[in-house]
XYZ file of C-alpha atoms in Angstrom:
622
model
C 83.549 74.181 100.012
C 81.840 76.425 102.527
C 79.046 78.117 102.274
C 80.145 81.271 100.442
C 82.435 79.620 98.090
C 79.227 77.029 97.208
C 77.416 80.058 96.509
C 79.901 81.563 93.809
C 80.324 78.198 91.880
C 76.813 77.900 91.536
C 75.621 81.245 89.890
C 73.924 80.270 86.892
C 73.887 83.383 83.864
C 75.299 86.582 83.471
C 77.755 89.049 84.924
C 79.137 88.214 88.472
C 82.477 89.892 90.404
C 83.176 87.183 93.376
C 85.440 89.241 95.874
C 88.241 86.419 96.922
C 90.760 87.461 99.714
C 94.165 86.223 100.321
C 93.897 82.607 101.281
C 89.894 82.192 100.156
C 90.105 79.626 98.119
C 89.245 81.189 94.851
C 90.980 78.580 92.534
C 88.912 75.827 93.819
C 85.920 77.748 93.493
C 86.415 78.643 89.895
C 87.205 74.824 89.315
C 83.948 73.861 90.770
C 82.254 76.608 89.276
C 83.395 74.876 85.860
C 82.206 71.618 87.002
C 78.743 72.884 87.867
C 78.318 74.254 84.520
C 79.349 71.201 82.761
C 77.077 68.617 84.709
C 74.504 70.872 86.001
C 74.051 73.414 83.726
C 75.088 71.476 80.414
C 77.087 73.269 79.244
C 79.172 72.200 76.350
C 82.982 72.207 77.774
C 84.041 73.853 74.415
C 82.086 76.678 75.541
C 84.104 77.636 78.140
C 86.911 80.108 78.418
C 89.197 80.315 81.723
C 91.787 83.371 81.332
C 94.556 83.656 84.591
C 97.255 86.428 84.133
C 100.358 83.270 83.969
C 100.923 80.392 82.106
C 102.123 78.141 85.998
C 98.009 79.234 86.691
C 96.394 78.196 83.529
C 98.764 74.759 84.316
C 97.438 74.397 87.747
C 93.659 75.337 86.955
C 94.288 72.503 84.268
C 95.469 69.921 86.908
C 92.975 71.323 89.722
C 89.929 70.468 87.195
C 91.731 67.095 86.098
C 91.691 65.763 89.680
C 88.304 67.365 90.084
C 86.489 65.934 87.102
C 88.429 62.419 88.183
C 90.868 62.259 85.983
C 88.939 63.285 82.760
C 90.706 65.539 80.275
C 88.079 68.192 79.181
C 88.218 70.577 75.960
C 87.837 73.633 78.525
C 90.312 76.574 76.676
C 92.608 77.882 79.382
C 95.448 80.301 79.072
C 97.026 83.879 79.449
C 95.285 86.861 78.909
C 97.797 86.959 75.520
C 98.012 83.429 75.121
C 94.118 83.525 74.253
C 93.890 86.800 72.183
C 97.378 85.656 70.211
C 95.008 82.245 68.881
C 92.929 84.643 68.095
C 95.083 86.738 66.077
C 97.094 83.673 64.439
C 93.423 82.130 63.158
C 92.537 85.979 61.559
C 95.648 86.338 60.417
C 97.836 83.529 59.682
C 100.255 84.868 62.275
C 103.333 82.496 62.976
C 106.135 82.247 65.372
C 108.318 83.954 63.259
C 105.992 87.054 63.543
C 106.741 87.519 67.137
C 109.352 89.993 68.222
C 111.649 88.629 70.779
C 112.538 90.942 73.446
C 116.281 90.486 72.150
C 114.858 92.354 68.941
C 112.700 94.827 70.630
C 115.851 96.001 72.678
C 118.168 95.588 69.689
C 115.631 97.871 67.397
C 115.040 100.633 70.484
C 118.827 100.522 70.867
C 119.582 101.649 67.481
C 116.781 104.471 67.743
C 117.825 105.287 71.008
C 121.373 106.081 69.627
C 119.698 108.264 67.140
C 118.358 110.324 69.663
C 120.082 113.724 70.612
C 118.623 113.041 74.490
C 121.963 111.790 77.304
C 121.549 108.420 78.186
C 122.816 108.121 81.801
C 122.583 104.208 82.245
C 121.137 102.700 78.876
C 119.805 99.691 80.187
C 117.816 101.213 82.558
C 117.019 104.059 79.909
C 115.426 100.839 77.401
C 113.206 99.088 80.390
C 111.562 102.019 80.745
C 110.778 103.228 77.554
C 109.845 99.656 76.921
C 107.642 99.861 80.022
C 106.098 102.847 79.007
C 105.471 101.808 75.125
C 103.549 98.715 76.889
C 101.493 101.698 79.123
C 100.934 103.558 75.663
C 99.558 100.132 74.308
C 97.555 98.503 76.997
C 95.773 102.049 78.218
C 94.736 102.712 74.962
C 96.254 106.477 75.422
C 96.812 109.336 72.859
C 100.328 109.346 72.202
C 100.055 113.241 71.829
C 98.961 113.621 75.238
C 100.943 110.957 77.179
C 103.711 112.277 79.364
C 106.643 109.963 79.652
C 108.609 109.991 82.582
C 112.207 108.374 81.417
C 113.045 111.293 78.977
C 111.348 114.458 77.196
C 107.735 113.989 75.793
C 108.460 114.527 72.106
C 111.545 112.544 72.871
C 109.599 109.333 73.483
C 107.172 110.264 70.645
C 110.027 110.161 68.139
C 111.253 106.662 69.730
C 107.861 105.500 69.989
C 106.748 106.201 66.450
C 110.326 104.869 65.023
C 109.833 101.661 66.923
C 106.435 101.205 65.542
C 107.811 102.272 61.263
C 110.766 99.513 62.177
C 108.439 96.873 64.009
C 105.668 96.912 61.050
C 108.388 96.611 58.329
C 109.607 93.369 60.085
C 106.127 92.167 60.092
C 106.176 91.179 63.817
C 104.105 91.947 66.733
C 105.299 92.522 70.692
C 103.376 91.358 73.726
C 101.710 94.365 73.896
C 100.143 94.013 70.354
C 98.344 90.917 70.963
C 96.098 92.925 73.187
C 95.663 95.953 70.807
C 95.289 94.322 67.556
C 92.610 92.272 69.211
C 90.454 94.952 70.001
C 90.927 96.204 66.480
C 89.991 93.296 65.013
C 86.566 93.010 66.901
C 86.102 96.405 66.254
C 87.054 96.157 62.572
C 85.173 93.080 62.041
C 81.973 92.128 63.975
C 81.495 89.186 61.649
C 84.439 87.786 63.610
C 83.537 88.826 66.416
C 80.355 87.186 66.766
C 82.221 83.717 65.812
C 84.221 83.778 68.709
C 81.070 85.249 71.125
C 79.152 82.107 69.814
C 82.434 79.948 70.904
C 82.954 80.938 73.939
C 79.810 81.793 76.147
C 80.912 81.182 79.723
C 84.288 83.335 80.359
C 86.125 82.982 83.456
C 88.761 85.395 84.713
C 90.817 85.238 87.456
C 93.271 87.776 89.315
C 90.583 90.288 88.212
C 92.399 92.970 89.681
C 95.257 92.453 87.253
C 93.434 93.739 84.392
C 94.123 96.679 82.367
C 92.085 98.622 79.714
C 92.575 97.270 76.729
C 91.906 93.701 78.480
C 88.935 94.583 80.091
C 87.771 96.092 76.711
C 88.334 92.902 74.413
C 87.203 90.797 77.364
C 83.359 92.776 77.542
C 83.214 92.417 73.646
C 83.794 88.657 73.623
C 81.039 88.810 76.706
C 78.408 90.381 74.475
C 75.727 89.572 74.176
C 74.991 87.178 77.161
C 77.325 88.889 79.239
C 78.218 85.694 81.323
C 80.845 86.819 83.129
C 82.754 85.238 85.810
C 85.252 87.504 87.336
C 87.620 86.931 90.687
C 89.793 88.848 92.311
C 90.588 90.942 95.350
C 91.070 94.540 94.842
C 93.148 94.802 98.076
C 95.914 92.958 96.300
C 96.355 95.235 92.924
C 100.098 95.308 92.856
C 100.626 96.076 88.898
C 100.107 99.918 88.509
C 103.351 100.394 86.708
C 102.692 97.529 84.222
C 98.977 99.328 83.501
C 97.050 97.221 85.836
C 94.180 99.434 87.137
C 92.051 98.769 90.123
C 89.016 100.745 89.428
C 87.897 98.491 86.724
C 86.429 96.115 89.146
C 84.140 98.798 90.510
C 84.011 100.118 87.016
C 82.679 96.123 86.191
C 79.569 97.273 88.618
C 78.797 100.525 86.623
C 79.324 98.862 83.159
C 76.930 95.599 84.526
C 74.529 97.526 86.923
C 72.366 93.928 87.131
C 75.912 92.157 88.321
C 75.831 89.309 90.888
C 78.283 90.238 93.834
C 79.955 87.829 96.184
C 82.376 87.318 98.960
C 84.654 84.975 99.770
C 85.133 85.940 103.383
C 87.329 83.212 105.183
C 90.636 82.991 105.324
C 92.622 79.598 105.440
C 95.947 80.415 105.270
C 97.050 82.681 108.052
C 96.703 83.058 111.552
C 93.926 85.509 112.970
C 96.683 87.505 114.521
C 98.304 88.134 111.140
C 94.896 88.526 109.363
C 93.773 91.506 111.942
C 97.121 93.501 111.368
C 96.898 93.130 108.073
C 93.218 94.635 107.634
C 94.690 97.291 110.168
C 97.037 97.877 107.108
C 94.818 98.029 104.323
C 91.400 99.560 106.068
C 93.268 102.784 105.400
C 93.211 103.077 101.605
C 90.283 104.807 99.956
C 90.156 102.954 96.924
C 88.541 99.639 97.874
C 85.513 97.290 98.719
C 85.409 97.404 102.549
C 85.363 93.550 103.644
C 84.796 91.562 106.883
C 87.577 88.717 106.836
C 87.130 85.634 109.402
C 90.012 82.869 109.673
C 89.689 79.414 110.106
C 92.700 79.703 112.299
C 93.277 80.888 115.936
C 95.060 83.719 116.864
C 98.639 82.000 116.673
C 101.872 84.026 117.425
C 101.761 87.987 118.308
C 103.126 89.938 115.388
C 106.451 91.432 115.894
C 107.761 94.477 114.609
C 111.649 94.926 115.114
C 113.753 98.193 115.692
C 117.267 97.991 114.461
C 120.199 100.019 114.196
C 120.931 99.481 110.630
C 121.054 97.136 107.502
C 124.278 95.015 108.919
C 122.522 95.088 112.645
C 118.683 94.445 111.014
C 120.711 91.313 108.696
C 122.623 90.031 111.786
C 118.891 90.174 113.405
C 117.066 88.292 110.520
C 119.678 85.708 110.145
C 119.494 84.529 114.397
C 115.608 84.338 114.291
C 116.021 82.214 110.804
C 118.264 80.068 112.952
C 115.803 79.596 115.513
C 112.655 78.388 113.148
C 115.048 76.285 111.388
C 116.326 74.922 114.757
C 112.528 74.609 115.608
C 111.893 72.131 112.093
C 110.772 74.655 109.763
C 112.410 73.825 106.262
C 114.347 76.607 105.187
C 112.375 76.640 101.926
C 108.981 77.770 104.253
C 111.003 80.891 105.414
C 110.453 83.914 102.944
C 112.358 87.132 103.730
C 110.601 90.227 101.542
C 111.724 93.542 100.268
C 110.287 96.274 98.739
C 113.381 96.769 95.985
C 116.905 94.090 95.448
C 119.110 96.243 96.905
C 117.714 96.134 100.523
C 118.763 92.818 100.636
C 122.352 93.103 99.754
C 123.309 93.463 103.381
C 121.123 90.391 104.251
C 122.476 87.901 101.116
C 125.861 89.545 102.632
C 124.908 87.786 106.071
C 123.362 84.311 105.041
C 126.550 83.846 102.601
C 129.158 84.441 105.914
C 126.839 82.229 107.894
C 126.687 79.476 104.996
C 123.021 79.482 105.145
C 121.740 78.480 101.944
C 118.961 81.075 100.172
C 117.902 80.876 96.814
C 115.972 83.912 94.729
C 113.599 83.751 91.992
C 114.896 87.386 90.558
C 117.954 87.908 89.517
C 119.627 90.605 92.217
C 121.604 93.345 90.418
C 125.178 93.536 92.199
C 125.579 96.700 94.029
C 129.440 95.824 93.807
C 129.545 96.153 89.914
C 127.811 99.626 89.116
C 130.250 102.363 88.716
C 130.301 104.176 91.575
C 131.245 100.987 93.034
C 134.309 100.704 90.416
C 134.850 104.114 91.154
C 135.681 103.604 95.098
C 137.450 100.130 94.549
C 139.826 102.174 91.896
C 140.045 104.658 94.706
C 140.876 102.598 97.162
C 143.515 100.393 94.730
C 145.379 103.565 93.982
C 145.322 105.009 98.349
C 146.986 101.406 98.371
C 149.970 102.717 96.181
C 149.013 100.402 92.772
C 149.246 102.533 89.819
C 147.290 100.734 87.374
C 146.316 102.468 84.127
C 142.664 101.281 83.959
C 142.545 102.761 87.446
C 143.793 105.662 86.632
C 141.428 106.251 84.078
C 138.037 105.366 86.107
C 138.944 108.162 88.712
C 141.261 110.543 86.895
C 138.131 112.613 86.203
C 136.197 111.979 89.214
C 135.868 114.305 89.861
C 136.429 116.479 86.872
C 140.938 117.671 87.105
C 141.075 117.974 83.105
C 143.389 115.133 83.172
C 144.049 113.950 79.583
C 143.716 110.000 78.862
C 146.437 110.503 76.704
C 148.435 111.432 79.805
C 148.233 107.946 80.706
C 148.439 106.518 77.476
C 151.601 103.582 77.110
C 152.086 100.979 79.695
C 150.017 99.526 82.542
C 151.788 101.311 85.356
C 151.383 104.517 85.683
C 153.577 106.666 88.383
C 152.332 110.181 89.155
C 156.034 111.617 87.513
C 154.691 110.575 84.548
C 151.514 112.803 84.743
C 153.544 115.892 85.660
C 155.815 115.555 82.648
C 152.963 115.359 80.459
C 151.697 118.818 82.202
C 155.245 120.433 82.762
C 154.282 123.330 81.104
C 151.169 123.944 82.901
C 151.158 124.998 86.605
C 147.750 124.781 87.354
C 148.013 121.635 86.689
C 150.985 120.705 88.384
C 149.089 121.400 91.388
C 145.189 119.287 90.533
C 147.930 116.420 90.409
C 149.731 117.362 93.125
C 146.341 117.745 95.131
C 145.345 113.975 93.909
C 148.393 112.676 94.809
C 147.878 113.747 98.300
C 144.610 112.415 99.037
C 145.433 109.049 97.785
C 148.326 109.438 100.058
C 145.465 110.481 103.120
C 143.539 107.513 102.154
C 146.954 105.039 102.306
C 146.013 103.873 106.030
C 142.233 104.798 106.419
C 139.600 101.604 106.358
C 137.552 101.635 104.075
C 134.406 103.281 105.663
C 136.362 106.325 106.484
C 137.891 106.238 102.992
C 134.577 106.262 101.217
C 133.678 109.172 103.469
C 137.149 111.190 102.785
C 136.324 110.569 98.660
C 132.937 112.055 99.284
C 133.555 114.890 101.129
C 137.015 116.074 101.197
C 137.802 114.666 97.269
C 134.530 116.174 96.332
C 133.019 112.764 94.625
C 129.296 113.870 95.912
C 129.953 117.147 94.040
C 130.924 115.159 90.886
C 127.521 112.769 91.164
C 125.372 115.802 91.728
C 126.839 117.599 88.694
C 126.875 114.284 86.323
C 123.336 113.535 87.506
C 122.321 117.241 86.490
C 123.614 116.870 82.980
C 122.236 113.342 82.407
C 118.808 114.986 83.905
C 118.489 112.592 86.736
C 117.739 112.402 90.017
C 121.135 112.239 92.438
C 119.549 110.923 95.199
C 119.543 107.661 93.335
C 123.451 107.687 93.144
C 123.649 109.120 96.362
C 121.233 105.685 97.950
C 124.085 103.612 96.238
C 127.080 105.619 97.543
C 124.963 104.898 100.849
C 125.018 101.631 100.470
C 128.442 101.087 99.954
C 129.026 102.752 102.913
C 127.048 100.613 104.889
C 128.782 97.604 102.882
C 132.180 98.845 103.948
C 131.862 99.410 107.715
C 132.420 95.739 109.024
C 136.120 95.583 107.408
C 139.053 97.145 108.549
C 141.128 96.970 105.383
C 140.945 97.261 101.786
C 141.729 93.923 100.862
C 139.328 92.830 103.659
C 136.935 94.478 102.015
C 137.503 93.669 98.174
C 137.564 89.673 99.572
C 134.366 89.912 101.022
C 132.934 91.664 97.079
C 134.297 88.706 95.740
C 132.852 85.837 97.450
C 129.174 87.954 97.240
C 129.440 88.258 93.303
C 130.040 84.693 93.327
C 127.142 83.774 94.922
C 125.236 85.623 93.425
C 126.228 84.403 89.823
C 125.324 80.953 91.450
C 121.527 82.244 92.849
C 121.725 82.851 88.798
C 122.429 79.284 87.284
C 119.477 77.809 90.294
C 117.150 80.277 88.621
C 116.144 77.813 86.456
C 116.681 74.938 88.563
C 113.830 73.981 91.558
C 116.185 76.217 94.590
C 116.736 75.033 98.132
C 116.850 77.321 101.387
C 115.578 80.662 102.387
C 113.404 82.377 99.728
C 114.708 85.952 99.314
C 112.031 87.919 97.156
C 110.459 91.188 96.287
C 107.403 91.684 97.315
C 105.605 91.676 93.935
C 107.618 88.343 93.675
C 105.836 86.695 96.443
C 102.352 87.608 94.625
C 100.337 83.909 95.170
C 102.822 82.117 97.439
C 102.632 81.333 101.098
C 104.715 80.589 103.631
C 105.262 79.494 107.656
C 107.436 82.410 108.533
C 107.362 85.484 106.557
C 110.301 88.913 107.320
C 109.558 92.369 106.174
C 112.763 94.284 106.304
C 113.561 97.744 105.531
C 110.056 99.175 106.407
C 111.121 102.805 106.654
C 109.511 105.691 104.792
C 110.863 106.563 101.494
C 111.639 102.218 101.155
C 108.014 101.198 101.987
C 106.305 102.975 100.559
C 108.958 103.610 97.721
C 109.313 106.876 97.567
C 109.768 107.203 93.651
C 106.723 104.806 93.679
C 104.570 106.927 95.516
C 105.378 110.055 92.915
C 104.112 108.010 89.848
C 101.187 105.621 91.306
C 100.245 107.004 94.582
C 100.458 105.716 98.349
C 97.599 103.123 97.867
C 99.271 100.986 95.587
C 101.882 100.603 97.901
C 100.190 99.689 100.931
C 97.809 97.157 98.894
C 101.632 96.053 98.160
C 102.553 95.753 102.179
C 99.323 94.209 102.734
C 100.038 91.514 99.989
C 103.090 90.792 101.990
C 101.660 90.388 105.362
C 99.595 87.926 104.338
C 102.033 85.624 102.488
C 102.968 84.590 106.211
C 100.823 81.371 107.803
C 102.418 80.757 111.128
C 105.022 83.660 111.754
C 105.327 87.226 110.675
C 108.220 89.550 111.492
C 108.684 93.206 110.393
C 111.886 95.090 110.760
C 113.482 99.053 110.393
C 116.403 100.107 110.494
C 117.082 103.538 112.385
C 120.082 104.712 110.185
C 119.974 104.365 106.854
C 123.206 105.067 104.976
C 124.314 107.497 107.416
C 121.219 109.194 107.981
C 118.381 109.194 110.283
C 115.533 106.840 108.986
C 111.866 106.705 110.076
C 109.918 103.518 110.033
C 107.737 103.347 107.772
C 103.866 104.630 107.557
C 102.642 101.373 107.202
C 104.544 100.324 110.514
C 102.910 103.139 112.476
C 99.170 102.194 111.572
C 100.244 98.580 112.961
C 100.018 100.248 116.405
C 97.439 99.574 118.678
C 94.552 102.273 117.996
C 92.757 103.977 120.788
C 89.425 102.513 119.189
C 90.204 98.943 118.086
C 88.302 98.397 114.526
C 87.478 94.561 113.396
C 86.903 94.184 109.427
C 85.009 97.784 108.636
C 81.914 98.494 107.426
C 80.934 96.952 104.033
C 79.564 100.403 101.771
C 79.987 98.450 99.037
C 77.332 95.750 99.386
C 79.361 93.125 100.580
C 79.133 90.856 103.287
C-alpha cells in the first residue's frame, strides 16, 4: 500500500469519509483496513459489518480478505445494502422467501391497476418501469406522496396506482426491494430495544461505493452507527452515476455536517490509466460544482495522446470504430480488453450493425432493445411490403390508418390477400372515400421503385406519417421527438441498401444476433464489450471508444431535464477513465438527417488558454 492508502486502513475509532478515485485502490484498502482491526485493534471479527452496493463485490471483498488473512475464513458479515437490512427484517419478523415479491408479481399486480386507470398508455412496458422506478424514488427518499410529482403520468394518477399497489402488496403479505430499506428504518425507529441489539453487534461498519447511497440508506446506516459512530465510508463523489435510481451525492458532504469531528482522507494515485487519460478526464469533471476538488497523480506515464474523432454519421462513425478495433486487435489486444461505450442502446445499433457484417465477435452485458421490432419500424417494413405490390392483410391493417383514412378493418376482413378493388367495393357508396384509397394506392405505387431511404422519406413527408406520430404522441401525452429519434434512426439504418429486400435481409441477420448476445448473457462472453456507460461502472479496460458524444446524446437531453447536467458529466468522466492504455471519443456531424453538435463535454476537452492541473482542494483534501 502507499502511503495514503496505509493511512486510511489504519484509522482507529469513529466517523471517517476516505475519498477513493477511479483506479485508487479502495478495495484493498478496506480489506486491510479489516485486517488492522482484527489483529491490531482486536477487534472481534463478528463485530464487523462490510456493506458494497452488489452481491459480485461483497463476493470479491470475501475472496480479497481470504487471500489476505492467508487463507482463513473469518465471521466478518458482508453483503448488499438489502441483503443486510432483509436479515434484519427476517430475524424481527419471521420473514421468508415466500414473502418476497418477485418482479414478475410486482409487474403482474401494477398491470392490473394500470388497466384500471382511465390515463392512455402509449407503450405499457415502458409506462410499468417507470412507475416502478418512481415507486422505488417514493420509497428510498422517504418523500410525501402528496407532494411528489411523477413524471410518467398525472400526479393523482400515480397516487391512485401507488396507493393500490401498496392495499394489493400488504394483502399478499410480501415485501419489494424497496421495502427492505423502509421497513428497516421503521423498525429501529419503532423499536430501540432492537435497535440497540444490532448497534452492540455490529460496531465497526464499512461501506463502500459511498456515493451510491440514498436517504433512507444513509438513515438506517447512522442509526446502526450510534452510538460509537465508527464509520468507515469510501467512495468518490466524481463517479455518482445513480440519480434516477435515488442515489444522491450530497450525502457525502452531508456525512461532514452530520459528523463535524469526521476523519477525511484521500486516496490520490491513480493505477489504472495513463496520465494522458487521467488529465482529460479531470479537464472533464473540474467543471461541475457539486464536488470535493482533488489533486490526482498516476503511477503511469503519459502514454498515448487522446483522440477525439469527427465523423459524418452513425454508419461513417461505425465503419470508423470497427478499422481502429482492427488495428489493436492486429496489435495483440484481446478483443475482450476493447470496450466501446454509449450513453443509451440505441446508439449502438449502427455499430452492432457493423461488427456483425465484419464477423467480429462482440458480446453485451444488457440486453439491446431491437430498433427493428418497435412499431414504427413494422410500420415502414408494411410500407415498404405493400410499395412492393404484396397485399397482405396484416399489412394492410398496420398502415391502413397511418395515417388516420377512416379505413374500416372490416374492409379487410376475409382472406389474406387483399387487392385495393376490394376496398373500393366496400366504400362504393362513399366518394370521399373512393378517393383516400385512391390517394393510398398511388403512393404505394410512388414508392414501387424508390430504395428504401428515399421511401422512408416519401412516407414521412409526402404520406404524412410525421403528422400521424405528432398527433398520436399528443393524445398519448408524450413527447414526439422520441418517435421522431427512432424514425431517425431507421433512416440512417436504411441508407446503405438499395432495395427493399436488401434491406429487410440485413433486419434479419441483426435480430438474430442479437437474440444470440441474449442466450451469452448468462454465459462468460467473448469479443468486444459493447456497454452503456452506467454498465461499465467498476470495470477497466486497454482501449476504451466513446461514440455518439453530441449534445442532446451526451449529455442526454431528457436526462439533463430530470437530474441536471452534473450527473451526466460525472457519467462521461466515469467513462474516460474505464480506459488504461487507449481512449478514443467520436461525433457524428449528422444525426438522423439533421445537423448535430458535439457534445459539451467534447468542447471542454480542448486545450484551454490557461492549462489547469488537479484544482484547488476547498474542501480539505489533499
Amino acid at each position: 500500500m502507499n502511503q495514503a492508502q496505509k493511512r486510511a486502513a489504519a484509522h482507529t475509532e469513529g466517523p471517517c469519509l476516505v475519498l477513493a478515485g477511479p483506479g485508487s485502490g479502495k478495495t484493498l484498502t478496506i480489506v486491510n483496513r479489516i485486517k488492522y482491526l482484527i489483529e491490531e485493534r482486536r477487534v472481534r471479527p463478528e463485530e464487523i459489518l462490510v456493506i458494497t452496493f452488489t452481491k459480485y463485490a461483497a463476493e470479491e471483498m470475501k475472496l480479497r480478505l481470504q487471500a489476505l488473512m492467508e487463507g482463513k475464513r473469518l465471521p466478518v458479515t458482508m453483503g448488499t445494502f438489502h441483503g443486510i437490512y432483509y436479515g434484519i427484517l427476517k430475524w424481527a419478523y419471521r420473514l421468508g422467501p415466500h414473502n418476497i415479491l418477485s418482479e414478475e408479481e410486482k409487474y403482474g399486480m401494477l398491470r392490473q391497476i394500470v388497466s384500471r386507470q382511465e390515463a392512455e398508455v402509449f407503450d405499457e412496458e415502458d409506462f410499468l418501469q417507470g412507475i416502478v422506478t418512481e415507486i422505488g424514488t417514493v420509497k428510498n427518499q422517504r418523500a410525501d406522496l402528496e407532494e411528489y410529482q411523477a413524471k410518467h403520468c398525472p400526479a393523482e394518477t400515480f397516487r391512485c396506482i401507488y396507493r393500490e399497489y401498496e392495499t394489493m402488496r400488504k394483502e399478499a403479505k410480501k415485501i419489494d426491494f424497496d421495502d427492505m430499506l423502509v421497513l428497516c428504518y421503521d423498525l429501529f425507529r419503532r423499536r430501540p430495544d432492537v435497535l440497540k441489539l444490532w448497534q452492540e453487534k455490529f460496531r465497526y461498519i464499512l461501506v463502500d461505493e459511498f456515493q451510491d447511497i440514498n436517504q433512507v440508506q444513509y438513515d438506517v446506516i447512522r442509526m446502526l452507527a450510534a452510538p460509537e459512530h465508527n464509520l468507515f465510508v469510501v467512495g468518490d463523489d466524481d463517479q455518482s452515476i445513480y440519480g434516477f435510481r435515488g442515489a444522491d451525492v450530497k450525502l457525502m458532504f452531508r456525512f461532514l455536517k452530520d459528523y463535524p469531528g469526521a476523519e477525511r482522507m484521500l486516496l490520490d494515485r491513480n493505477y489504472r490509466s495513463t496520465a494522458n487519460i487521467v488529465r482529460h478526464a479531470l479537464q472533464v469533471i473540474e467543471n461541475n460544482e457539486v464536488r470535493f476538488e482533488k489533486q490526482i497523480r498516476t503511477q503511469k506515464p503519459a502514454g498515448s495522446a487522446l483522440h477525439i474523432q469527427e465523423t459524418l454519421d452513425s454508419e461513417d462513425e461505425s465503419a470508423y470504430v470497427v478499422s481502429e478495433i482492427r488495428q489493436r486487435m492486429e496489435a495483440g489486444i484481446p478483443p475482450e480488453q476493447i470496450a466501446v461505450l454509449f450513453r443509451v442502446h440505441t446508439d449502438a445499433r449502427a455499430l452492432a450493425g457493423q461488427l456483425v457484417k465484419h464477423r467480429i465477435p462482440f458480446y453485451m452485458r444488457e440486453s439491446m432493445p431491437d430498433l427493428y421490432q418497435h412499431f414504427i419500424a413494422k410500420d415502414i417494413r408494411a410500407y415498404l411490403r405493400l410499395a412492393g405490390g404484396g397485399r397482405d392483410r396484416a399489412d394492410l391493417l398496420q398502415v391502413m390508418n397511418r395515417p388516420v383514412r377512416y379505413l374500416s378493418r372490416a374492409s379487410v376482413s376475409g382472406s389474406r390477400i387483399v387487392p385495393f378493388e376490394e376496398l373500393r367495393k366496400f366504400y362504393c357508396d362513399k366518394d370521399w372515400m373512393q378517393d383516400r384509397i385512391d390517394q393510398f394506392e398511388w403512393d404505394l405505387k410512388m414508392m414501387e421503385k424508390m430504395a428504401p431511404y428515399a421511401a422512408i422519406q416519401y412516407i414521412r413527408k409526402k404520406v404524412g406519417y410525421d403528422d400521424y406520430l405528432r398527433e398520436y404522441a399528443e393524445t398519448k401525452g408524450q413527447q414526439p421527438a422520441e418517435y421522431f429519434d427512432m424514425l431517425g434512426e431507421l433512416e440512417e439504418s436504411a441508407k446503405p441498401f438499395g432495395t427493399a429486400e436488401e434491406w429487410f435481409t440485413h433486419m434479419a441477420e441483426y435480430t438474430e444476433a442479437l437474440k444470440k448476445q441474449k442466450q451469452k448473457k448468462r454465459e462468460a462472453g467473448t469479443g468486444v464489450r459493447l456497454m452503456t456507460m452506467h454498465a461499465s461502472k467498476g470495470l477497466e479496460f486497454d482501449t476504451v471508444f466513446i461514440i455518439q458524444a453530441n449534445e442532446g446524446r451526451i449529455p442526454y437531453k431528457r436526462a439533463v431535464q430530470e437530474h441536471g447536467t452534473e450527473e451526466e458529466r460525472r457519467l462521461f468522466y466515469v467513462a474516460m477513465t474505464r480506459a488504461k492504455e487507449v481512449l478514443k471519443i467520436s461525433y457524428v456531424t449528422v444525426k438522423n438527417g439533421k445537423e448535430a453538435q458535439p457534445s459539451r463535454f467534447v468542447e471542454e476537452l480542448h486545450p484551454k488558454k490557461k492549462e489547469t492541473q488537479g484544482g484547488t482542494n476547498k474542501s480539505g483534501f489533499y
